Coordinates of C-alpha atoms in Angstrom, one line a residue:
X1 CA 247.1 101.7 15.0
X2 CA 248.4 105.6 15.9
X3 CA 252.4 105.6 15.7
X4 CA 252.3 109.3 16.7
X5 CA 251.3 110.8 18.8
X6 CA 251.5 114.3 20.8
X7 CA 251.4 114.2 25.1
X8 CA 250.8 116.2 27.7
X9 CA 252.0 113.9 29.8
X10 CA 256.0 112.5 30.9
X11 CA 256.3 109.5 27.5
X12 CA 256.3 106.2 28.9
X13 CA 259.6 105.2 27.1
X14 CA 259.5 101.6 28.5
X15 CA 255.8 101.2 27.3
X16 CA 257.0 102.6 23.8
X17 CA 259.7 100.4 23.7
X18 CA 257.2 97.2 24.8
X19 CA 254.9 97.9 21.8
X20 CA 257.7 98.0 19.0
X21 CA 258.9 94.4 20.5
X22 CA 258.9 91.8 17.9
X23 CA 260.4 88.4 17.6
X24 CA 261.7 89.5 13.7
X25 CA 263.4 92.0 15.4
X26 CA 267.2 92.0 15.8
X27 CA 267.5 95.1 16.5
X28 CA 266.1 98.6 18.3
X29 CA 267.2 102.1 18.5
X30 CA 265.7 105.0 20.4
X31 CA 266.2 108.9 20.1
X32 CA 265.0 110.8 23.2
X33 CA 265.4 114.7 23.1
X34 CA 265.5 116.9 26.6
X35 CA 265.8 119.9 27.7
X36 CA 268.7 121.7 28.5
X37 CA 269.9 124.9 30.1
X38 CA 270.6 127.0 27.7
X39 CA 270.6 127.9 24.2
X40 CA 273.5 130.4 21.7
X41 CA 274.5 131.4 25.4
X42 CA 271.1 132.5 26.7
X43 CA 270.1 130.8 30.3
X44 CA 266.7 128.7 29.6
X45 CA 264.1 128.0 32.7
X46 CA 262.3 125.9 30.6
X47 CA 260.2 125.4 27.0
X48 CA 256.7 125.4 25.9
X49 CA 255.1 123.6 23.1
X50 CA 252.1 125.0 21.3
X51 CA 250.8 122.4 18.6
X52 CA 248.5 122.7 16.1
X53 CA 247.2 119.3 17.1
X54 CA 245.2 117.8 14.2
X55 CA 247.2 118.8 11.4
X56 CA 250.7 117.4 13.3
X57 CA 249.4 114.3 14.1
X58 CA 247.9 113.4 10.5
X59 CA 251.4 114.8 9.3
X60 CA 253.3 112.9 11.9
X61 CA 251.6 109.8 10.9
X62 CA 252.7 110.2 7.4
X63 CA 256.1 110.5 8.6
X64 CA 256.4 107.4 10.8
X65 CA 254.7 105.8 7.6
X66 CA 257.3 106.5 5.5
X67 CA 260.2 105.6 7.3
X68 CA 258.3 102.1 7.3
X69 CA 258.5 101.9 4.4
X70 CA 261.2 103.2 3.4
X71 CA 263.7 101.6 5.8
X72 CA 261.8 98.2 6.1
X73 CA 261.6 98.5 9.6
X74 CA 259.6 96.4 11.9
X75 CA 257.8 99.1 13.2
X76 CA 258.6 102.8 14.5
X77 CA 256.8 105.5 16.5
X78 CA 257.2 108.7 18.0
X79 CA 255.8 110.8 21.0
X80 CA 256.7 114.5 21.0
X81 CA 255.7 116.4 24.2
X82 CA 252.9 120.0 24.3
X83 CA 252.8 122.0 26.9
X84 CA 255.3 123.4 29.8
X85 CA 258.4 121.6 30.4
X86 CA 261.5 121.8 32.9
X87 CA 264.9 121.4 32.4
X88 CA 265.9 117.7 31.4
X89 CA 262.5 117.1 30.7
X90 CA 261.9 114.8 27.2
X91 CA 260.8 116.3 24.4
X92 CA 260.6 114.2 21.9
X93 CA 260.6 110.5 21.7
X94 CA 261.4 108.4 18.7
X95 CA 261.9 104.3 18.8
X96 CA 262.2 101.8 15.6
X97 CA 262.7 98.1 15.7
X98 CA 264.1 96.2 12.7
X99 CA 265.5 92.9 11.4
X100 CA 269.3 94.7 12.2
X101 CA 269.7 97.7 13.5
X102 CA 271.3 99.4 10.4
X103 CA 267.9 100.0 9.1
X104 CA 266.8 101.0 12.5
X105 CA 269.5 103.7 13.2
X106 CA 267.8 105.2 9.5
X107 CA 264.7 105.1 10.3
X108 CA 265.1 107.0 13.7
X109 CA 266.9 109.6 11.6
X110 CA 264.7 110.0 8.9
X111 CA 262.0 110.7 11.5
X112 CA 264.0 113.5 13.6
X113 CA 264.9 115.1 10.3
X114 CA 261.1 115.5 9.0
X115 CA 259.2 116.3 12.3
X116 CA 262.0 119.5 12.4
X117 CA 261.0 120.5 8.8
X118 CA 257.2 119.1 8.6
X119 CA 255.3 119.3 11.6
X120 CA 253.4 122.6 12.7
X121 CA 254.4 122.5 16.5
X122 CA 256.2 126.2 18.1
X123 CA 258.3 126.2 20.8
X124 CA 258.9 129.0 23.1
X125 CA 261.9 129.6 25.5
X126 CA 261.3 130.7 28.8
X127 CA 264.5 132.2 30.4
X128 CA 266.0 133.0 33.7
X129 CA 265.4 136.8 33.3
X130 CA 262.1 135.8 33.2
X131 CA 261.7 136.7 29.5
X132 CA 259.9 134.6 26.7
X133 CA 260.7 134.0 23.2
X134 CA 258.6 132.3 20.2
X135 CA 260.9 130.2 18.1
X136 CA 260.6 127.9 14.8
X137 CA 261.1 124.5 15.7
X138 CA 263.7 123.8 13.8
X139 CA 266.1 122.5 15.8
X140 CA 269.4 120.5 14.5
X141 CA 269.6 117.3 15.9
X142 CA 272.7 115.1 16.5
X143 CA 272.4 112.0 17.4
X144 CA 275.1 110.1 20.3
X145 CA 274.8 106.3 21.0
X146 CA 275.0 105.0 23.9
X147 CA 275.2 101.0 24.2
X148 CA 271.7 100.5 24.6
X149 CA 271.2 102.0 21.2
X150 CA 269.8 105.3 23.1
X151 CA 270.4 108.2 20.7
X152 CA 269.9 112.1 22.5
X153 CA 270.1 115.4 20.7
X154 CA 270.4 118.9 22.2
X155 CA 268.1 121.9 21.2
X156 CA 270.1 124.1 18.7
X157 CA 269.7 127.9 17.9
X158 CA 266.0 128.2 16.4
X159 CA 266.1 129.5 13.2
X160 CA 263.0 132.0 11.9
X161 CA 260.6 130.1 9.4
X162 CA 262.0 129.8 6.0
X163 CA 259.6 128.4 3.1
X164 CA 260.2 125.5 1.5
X165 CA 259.7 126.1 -2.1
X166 CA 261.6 122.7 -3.8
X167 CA 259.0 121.5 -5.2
X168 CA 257.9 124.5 -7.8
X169 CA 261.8 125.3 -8.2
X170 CA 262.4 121.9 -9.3
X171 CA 260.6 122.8 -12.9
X172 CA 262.9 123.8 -15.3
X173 CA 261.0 127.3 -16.1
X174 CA 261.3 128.1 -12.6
X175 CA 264.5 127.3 -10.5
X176 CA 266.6 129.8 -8.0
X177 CA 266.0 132.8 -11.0
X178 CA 262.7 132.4 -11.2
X179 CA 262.0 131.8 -7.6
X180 CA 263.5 135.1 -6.7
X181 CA 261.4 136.7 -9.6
X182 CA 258.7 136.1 -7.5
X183 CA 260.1 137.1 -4.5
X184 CA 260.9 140.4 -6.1
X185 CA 256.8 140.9 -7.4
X186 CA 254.4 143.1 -6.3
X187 CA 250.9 141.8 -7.1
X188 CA 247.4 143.7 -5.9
X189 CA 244.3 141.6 -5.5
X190 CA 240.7 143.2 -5.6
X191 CA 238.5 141.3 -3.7
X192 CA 239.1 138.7 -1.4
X193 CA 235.7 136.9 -2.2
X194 CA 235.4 133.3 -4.2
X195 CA 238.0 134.3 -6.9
X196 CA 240.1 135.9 -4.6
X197 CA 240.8 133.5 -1.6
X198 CA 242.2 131.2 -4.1
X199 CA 244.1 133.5 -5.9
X200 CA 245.9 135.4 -3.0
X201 CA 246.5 131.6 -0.9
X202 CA 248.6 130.3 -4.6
X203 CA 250.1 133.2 -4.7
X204 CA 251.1 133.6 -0.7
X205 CA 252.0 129.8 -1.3
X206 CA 254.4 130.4 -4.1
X207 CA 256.4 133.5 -2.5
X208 CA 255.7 136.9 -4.0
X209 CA 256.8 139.2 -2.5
X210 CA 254.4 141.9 -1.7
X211 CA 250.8 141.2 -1.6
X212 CA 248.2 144.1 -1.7
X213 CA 244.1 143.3 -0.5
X214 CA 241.5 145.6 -1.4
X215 CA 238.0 144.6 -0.3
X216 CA 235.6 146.6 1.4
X217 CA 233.4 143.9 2.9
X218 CA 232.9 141.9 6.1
X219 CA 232.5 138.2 5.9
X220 CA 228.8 137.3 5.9
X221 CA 227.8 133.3 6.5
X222 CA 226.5 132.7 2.8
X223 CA 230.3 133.6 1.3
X224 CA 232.1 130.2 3.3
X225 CA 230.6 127.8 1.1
X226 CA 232.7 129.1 -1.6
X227 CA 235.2 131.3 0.6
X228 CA 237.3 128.5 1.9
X229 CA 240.1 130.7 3.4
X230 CA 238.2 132.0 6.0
X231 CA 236.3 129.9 9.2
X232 CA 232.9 130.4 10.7
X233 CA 234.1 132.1 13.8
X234 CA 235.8 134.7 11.3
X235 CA 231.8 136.4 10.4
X236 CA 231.5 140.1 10.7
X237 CA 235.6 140.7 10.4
X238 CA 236.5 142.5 7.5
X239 CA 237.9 139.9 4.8
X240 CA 241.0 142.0 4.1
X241 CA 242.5 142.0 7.6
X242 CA 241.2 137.9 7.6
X243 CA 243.2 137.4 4.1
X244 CA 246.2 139.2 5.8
X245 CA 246.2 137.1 8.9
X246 CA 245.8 134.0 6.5
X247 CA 248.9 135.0 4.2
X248 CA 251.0 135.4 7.4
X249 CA 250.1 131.6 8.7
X250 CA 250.4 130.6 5.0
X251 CA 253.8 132.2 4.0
X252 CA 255.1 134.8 6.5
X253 CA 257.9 135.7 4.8
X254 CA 255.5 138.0 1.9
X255 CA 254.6 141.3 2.7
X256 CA 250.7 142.2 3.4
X257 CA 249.3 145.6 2.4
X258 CA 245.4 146.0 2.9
X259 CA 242.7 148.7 1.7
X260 CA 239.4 147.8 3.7
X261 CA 237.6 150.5 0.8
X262 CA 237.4 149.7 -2.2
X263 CA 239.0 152.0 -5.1
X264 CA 238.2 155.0 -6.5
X265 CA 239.2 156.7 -9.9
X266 CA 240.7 159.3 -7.9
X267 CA 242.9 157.0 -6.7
X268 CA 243.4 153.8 -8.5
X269 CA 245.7 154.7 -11.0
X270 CA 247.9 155.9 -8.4
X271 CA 247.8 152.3 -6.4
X272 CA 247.9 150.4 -9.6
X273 CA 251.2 152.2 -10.7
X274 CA 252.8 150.6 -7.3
X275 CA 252.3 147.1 -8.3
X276 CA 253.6 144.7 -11.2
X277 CA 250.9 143.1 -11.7
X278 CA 246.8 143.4 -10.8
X279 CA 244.2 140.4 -10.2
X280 CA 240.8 141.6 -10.5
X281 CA 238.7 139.5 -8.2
X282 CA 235.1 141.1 -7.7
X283 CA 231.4 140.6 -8.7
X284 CA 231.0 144.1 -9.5
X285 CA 231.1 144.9 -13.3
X286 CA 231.9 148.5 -12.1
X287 CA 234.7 147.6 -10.3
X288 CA 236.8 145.6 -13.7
X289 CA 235.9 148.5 -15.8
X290 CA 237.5 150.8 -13.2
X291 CA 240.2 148.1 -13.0
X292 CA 240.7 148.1 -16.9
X293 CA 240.7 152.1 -17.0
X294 CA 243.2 151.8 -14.4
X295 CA 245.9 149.7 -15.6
X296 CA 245.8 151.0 -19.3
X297 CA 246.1 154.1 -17.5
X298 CA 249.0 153.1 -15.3
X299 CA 250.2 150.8 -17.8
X300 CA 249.8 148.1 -15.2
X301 CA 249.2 144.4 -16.7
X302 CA 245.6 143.3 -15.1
X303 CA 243.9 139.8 -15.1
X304 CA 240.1 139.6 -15.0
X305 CA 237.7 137.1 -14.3
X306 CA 234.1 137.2 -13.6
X307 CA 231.8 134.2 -13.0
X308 CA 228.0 132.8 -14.2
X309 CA 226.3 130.0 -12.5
X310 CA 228.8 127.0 -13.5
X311 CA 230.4 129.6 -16.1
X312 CA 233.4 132.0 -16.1
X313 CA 235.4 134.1 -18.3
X314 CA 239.1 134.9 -18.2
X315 CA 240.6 138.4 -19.5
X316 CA 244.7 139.2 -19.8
X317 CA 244.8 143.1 -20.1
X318 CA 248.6 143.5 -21.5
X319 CA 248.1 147.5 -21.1
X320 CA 250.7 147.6 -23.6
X321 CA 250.4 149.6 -27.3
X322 CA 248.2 147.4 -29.8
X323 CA 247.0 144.9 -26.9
X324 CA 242.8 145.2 -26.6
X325 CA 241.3 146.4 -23.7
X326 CA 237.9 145.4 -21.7
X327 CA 236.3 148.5 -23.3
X328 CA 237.9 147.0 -26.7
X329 CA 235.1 144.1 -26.2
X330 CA 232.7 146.0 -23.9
X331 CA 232.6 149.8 -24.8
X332 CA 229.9 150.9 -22.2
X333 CA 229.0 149.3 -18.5
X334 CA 226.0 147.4 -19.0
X335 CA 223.0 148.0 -16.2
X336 CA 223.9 145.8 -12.8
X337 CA 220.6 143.9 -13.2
X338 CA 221.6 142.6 -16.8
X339 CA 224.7 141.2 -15.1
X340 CA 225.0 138.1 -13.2
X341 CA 226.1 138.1 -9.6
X342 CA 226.4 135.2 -7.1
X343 CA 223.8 137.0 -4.8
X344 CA 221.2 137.2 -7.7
X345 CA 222.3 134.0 -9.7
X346 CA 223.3 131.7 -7.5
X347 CA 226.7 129.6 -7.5
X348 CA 228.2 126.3 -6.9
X349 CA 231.2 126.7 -4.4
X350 CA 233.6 125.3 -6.6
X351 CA 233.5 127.2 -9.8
X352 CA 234.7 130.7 -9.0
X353 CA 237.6 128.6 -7.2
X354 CA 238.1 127.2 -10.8
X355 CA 238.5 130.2 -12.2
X356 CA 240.6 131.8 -9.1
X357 CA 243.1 129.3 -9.4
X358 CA 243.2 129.9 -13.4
X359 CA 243.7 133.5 -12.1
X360 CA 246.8 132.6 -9.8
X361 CA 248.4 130.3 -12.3
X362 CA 247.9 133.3 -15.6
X363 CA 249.2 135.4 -12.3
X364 CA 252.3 133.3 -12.1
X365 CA 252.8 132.4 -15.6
X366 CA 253.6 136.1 -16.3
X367 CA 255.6 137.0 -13.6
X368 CA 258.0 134.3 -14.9
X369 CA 258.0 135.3 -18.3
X370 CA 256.1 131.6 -19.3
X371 CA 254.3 131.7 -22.8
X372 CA 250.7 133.2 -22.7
X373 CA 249.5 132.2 -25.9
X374 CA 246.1 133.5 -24.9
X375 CA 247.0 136.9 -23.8
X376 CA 245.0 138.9 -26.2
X377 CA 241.6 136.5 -26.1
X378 CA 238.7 136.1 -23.5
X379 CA 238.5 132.4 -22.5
X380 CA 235.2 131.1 -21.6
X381 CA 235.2 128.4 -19.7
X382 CA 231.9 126.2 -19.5
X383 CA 232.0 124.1 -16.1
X384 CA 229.4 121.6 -17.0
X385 CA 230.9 120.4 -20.0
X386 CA 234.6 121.2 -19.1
X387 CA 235.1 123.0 -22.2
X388 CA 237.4 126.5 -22.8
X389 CA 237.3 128.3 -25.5
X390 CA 239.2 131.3 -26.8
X391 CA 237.7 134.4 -28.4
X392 CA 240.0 136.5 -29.9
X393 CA 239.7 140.2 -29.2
X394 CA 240.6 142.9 -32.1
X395 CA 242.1 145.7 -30.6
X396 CA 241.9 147.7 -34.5
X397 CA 238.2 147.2 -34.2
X398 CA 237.6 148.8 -30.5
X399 CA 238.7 151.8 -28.8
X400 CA 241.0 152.7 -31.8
X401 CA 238.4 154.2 -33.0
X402 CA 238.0 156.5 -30.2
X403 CA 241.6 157.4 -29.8
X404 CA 242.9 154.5 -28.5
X405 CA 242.6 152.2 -24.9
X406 CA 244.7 155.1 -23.0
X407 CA 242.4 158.2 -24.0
X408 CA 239.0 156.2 -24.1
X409 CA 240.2 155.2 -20.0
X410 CA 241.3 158.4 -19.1
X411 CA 237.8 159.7 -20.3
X412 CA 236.2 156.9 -18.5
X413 CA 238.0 157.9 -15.2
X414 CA 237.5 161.6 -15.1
X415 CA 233.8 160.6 -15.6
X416 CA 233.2 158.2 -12.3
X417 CA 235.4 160.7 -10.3
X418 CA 232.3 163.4 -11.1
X419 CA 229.9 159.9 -10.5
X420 CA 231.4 159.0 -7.4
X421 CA 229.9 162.3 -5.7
X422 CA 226.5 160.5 -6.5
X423 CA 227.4 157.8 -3.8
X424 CA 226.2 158.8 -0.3
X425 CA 226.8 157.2 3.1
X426 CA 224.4 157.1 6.0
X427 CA 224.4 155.4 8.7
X428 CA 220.6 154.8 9.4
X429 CA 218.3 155.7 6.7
X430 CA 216.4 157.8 9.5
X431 CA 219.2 160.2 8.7
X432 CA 218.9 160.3 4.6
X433 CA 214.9 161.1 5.7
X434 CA 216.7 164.1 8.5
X435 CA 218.3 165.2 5.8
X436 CA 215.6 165.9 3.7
X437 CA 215.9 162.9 1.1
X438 CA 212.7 160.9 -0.7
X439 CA 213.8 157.2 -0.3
X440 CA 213.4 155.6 -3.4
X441 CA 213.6 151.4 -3.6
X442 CA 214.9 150.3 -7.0
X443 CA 214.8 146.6 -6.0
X444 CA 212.5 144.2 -7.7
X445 CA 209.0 143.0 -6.2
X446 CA 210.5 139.8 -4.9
X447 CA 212.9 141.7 -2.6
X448 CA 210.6 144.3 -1.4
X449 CA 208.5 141.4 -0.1
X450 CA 211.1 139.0 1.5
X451 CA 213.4 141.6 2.5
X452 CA 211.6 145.2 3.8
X453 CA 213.5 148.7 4.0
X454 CA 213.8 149.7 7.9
X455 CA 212.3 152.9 6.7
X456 CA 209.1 152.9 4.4
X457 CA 209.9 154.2 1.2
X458 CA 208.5 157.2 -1.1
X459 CA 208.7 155.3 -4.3
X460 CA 209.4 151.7 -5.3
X461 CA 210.6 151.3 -8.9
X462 CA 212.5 148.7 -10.2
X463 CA 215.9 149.9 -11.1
X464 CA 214.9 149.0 -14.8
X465 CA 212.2 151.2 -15.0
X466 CA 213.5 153.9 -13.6
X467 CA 214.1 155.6 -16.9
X468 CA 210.7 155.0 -18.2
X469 CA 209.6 156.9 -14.8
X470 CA 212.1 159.8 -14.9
X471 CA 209.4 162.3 -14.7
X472 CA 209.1 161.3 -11.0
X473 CA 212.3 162.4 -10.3
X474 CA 211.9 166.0 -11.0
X475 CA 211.0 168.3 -8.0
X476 CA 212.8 166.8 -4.5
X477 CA 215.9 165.7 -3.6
X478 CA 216.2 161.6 -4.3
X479 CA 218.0 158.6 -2.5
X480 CA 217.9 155.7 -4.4
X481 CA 218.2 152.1 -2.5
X482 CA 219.0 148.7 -3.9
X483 CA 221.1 145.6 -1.6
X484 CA 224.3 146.2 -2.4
X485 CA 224.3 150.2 -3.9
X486 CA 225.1 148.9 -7.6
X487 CA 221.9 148.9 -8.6
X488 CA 221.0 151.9 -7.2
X489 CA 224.2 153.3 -8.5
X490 CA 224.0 152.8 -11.8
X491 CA 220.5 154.4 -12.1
X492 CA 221.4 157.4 -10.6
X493 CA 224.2 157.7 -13.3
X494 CA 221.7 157.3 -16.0
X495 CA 219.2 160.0 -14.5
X496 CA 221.7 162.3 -13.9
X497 CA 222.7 162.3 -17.8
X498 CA 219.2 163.4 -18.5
X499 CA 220.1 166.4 -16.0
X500 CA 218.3 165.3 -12.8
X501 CA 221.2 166.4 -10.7
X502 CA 219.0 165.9 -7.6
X503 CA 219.7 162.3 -7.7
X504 CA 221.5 160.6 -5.5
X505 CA 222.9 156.7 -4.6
X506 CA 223.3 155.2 -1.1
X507 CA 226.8 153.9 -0.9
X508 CA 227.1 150.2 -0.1
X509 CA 223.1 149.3 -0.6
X510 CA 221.1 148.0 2.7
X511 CA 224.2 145.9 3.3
X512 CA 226.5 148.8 4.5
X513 CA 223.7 149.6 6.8
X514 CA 223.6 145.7 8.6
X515 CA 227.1 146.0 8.8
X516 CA 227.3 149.5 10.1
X517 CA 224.2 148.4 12.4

């Protein structure tokens, strides 16, 4: 049986009062809220409640649940009004029956109190200027008998959201201090993809303080299986500006910078140096490497993840003296297609959550100075058979050799700023053609047949043959073409070391151009 519930509608108080009659019942008290006049000296014409209906009715169940329970009432319910209302109209209805009325009186309480605190319903307050105001509804309610048990309240100043973060301050590595350690934090997030929607919704959650979003992409139908943040009337929006609008229903109290490009080595050292901390959340092995360059550069502590099938791996980059690297384990970029990706491999929803979440908590556990025993290892974390292990990484046996983490990445980053000139946008390929480019497709068979250029292209070679077919490359001026422009990228790169300068990359892959389209 419902025992909340949320009306359009004037509450039948004598129809509430009927249900909660019960012959174990000695007792009954009610609590009816109205509207009045004003409010901190302002003249209100009236109120209107916006609800998020589902979620306050499941919550408001809870409630009226509890206070059961907890009071070992009878039985207790409560109506609380959506919509426009007038002055002296009710607002809120409460009732509780109970073997005396002690326990009565407590329950009613105990169910004002958390329907301020809990339930997701707005108020706004219409007044006689004719101006409107949003407010929290968070109103203080006091309680006056009467000598029918009737309790009424009257609408207090509406305070602005404040987060309720009790229940992570209770731990003893946390509390007050380390609750406004967070608050003080400044944490950038790449990608806002299956690792990142968990990470930046923990961290929103917990209250840092500045949040930055950096992701280039729009939301396509095949990321929500995995992408839980966002909704299926959200596809086409870029996912940075739908992470930002998420943080601010999650937690508006943090602060919500967004890049809708994604980083360059002209620029990322600069945007790493004005955060504490970064969270690496991509598919694209070009993108951590830039990452790692980045923060050793910047000196910037980064946390990298990357996911297989039911498999992940977990990186802490200390950028600090002694402390390994990614090139420390990884020297050079491997080729795209020897890397996994979730559009080529396939994933189940729940594992790059997995690993987002281990993200967000290594995220956490080093803004508040917690132990991270397993700072300088990768962790590989095996979904199927729920095991983690630990690889330790040698920092004397990697880019020492080669002068150490900071002069290997600041090598690494003047090279991709000359690479990035390889990267061309267009917005039709008719254009690349206009502009006197040979299309080249350096997909594989399988996506040339399920998935045609718009343009018929000069060449078709596999992006790992291309360097078995470099003679191809010599006279003309070259586009090369993959999904997503990694690919197509990365091959560019390697025929432009053996000096075909002609070559070029189109930025973004066949996807830019459906989204641009």
């Amino acid at each position: 049986m419902s025992r909340f519930e949320l009306s359009g509608a004037a509450v039948d108080t004598t129809g509430q009062r009927d249900r909660l009659r019960h012959p174990a019942s000695g007792g009954y008290c009610a609590f009816e809220g109205w509207v009045r006049n004003s409010n901190e000296g302002r003249e209100v014409d009236g109120l209107s409640y916006e609800a998020y209906a589902e979620l306050a009715i499941a919550e408001g169940e809870r409630i009226v649940a509890e206070a059961i329970e907890r009071y070992g009432v009878t039985d207790a319910r409560c109506v609380h009004r959506t919509g426009d209302l007038k002055i002296g109209d009710m607002a809120v209805w409460v009732g509780a029956s109970a073997p005396h009325r002690d326990e009565a009186f407590r329950a009613c309480r105990y169910i004002i109190d958390e329907i301020k605190h809990r339930l997701p319903i707005w108020k706004k307050e219409h007044y006689v200027t004719g101006e409107s105001d949003w407010v929290a509804c968070t109103h203080v309610y006091r309680e006056h008998e009467h000598e029918d048990h009737h309790a009424h309240h009257h609408h207090a100043h509406a305070q602005p959201f404040v987060p309720d973060y009790s229940r992570q301050t209770r731990l003893r590595d946390v509390g007050e201090a380390g609750q406004a350690k967070l608050a003080a934090s400044r944490v950038l997030v790449i990608g806002a993809g299956g690792l990142g929607c968990p990470v930046i919704s923990y961290l929103a959650g917990a209250g840092i303080g500045t949040l930055g979003i950096v992701d280039g992409d729009r939301l396509d139908a095949s990321n929500l299986h995995r992408q839980t943040m966002y909704n299926a009337s959200d596809i086409g929006q870029y996912k940075a500006e739908l992470a930002s609008r998420r943080v601010a229903a999650l937690n508006p109290t943090v602060k919500v910078r967004i890049w809708k490009e994604p980083l360059t080595a002209a620029n990322a050292v600069e945007v790493f140096g004005q955060f504490d901390l970064v969270v690496e959340c991509t598919d694209d092995m070009r993108s951590r490497y830039l990452s790692s360059d980045a923060a050793v550069v910047s000196a910037t502590p980064l946390i990298l993840a990357s996911i297989y099938q039911y498999e992940g791996q977990l990186q802490f980059v200390a950028a600090q003296p002694g402390m390994p690297c990614m090139r420390c384990l990884w020297p050079q970029e491997p080729a795209p297609e020897a890397v996994g990706s979730c559009t080529l491999s396939g994933v189940l929803g729940p594992v790059p959550g997995v690993l987002g979440a281990m993200q967000a908590t290594e995220a956490l556990k080093y803004l508040l100075g917690l132990p991270q025993p397993n700072a300088g290892a990768l962790s590989l974390v095996n979904l199927i058979d729920l095991s983690i292990q630990h690889l330790p990484i040698d920092a004397a046996n990697g880019c020492v050799a080669h002068g150490g983490c900071v002069a290997v990445a600041r090598r690494a980053l003047a090279r991709a700023v000359d690479e990035e000139a390889i990267d061309l946008a267009f917005d039709r390929l008719d254009d690349a053609v206009a502009a006197g480019f040979r299309l080249v497709d350096v997909r594989n068979a399988e996506e040339w047949a399920s998935d045609p250029m718009p343009v018929v292209a000069a060449l078709q070679v596999p992006s790992g043959q291309v360097m078995e077919r470099a003679g191809e490359f010599a006279d003309g001026r070259f586009l090369l073409v993959c999904a997503s422009g990694r690919r197509s990228g990365h091959a560019a790169r390697l025929l432009r070391d053996e000096g075909m300068q002609n070559v070029y990359s189109l930025a973004g892959g066949l996807n830019a151009l459906r989204v641009a389209g």
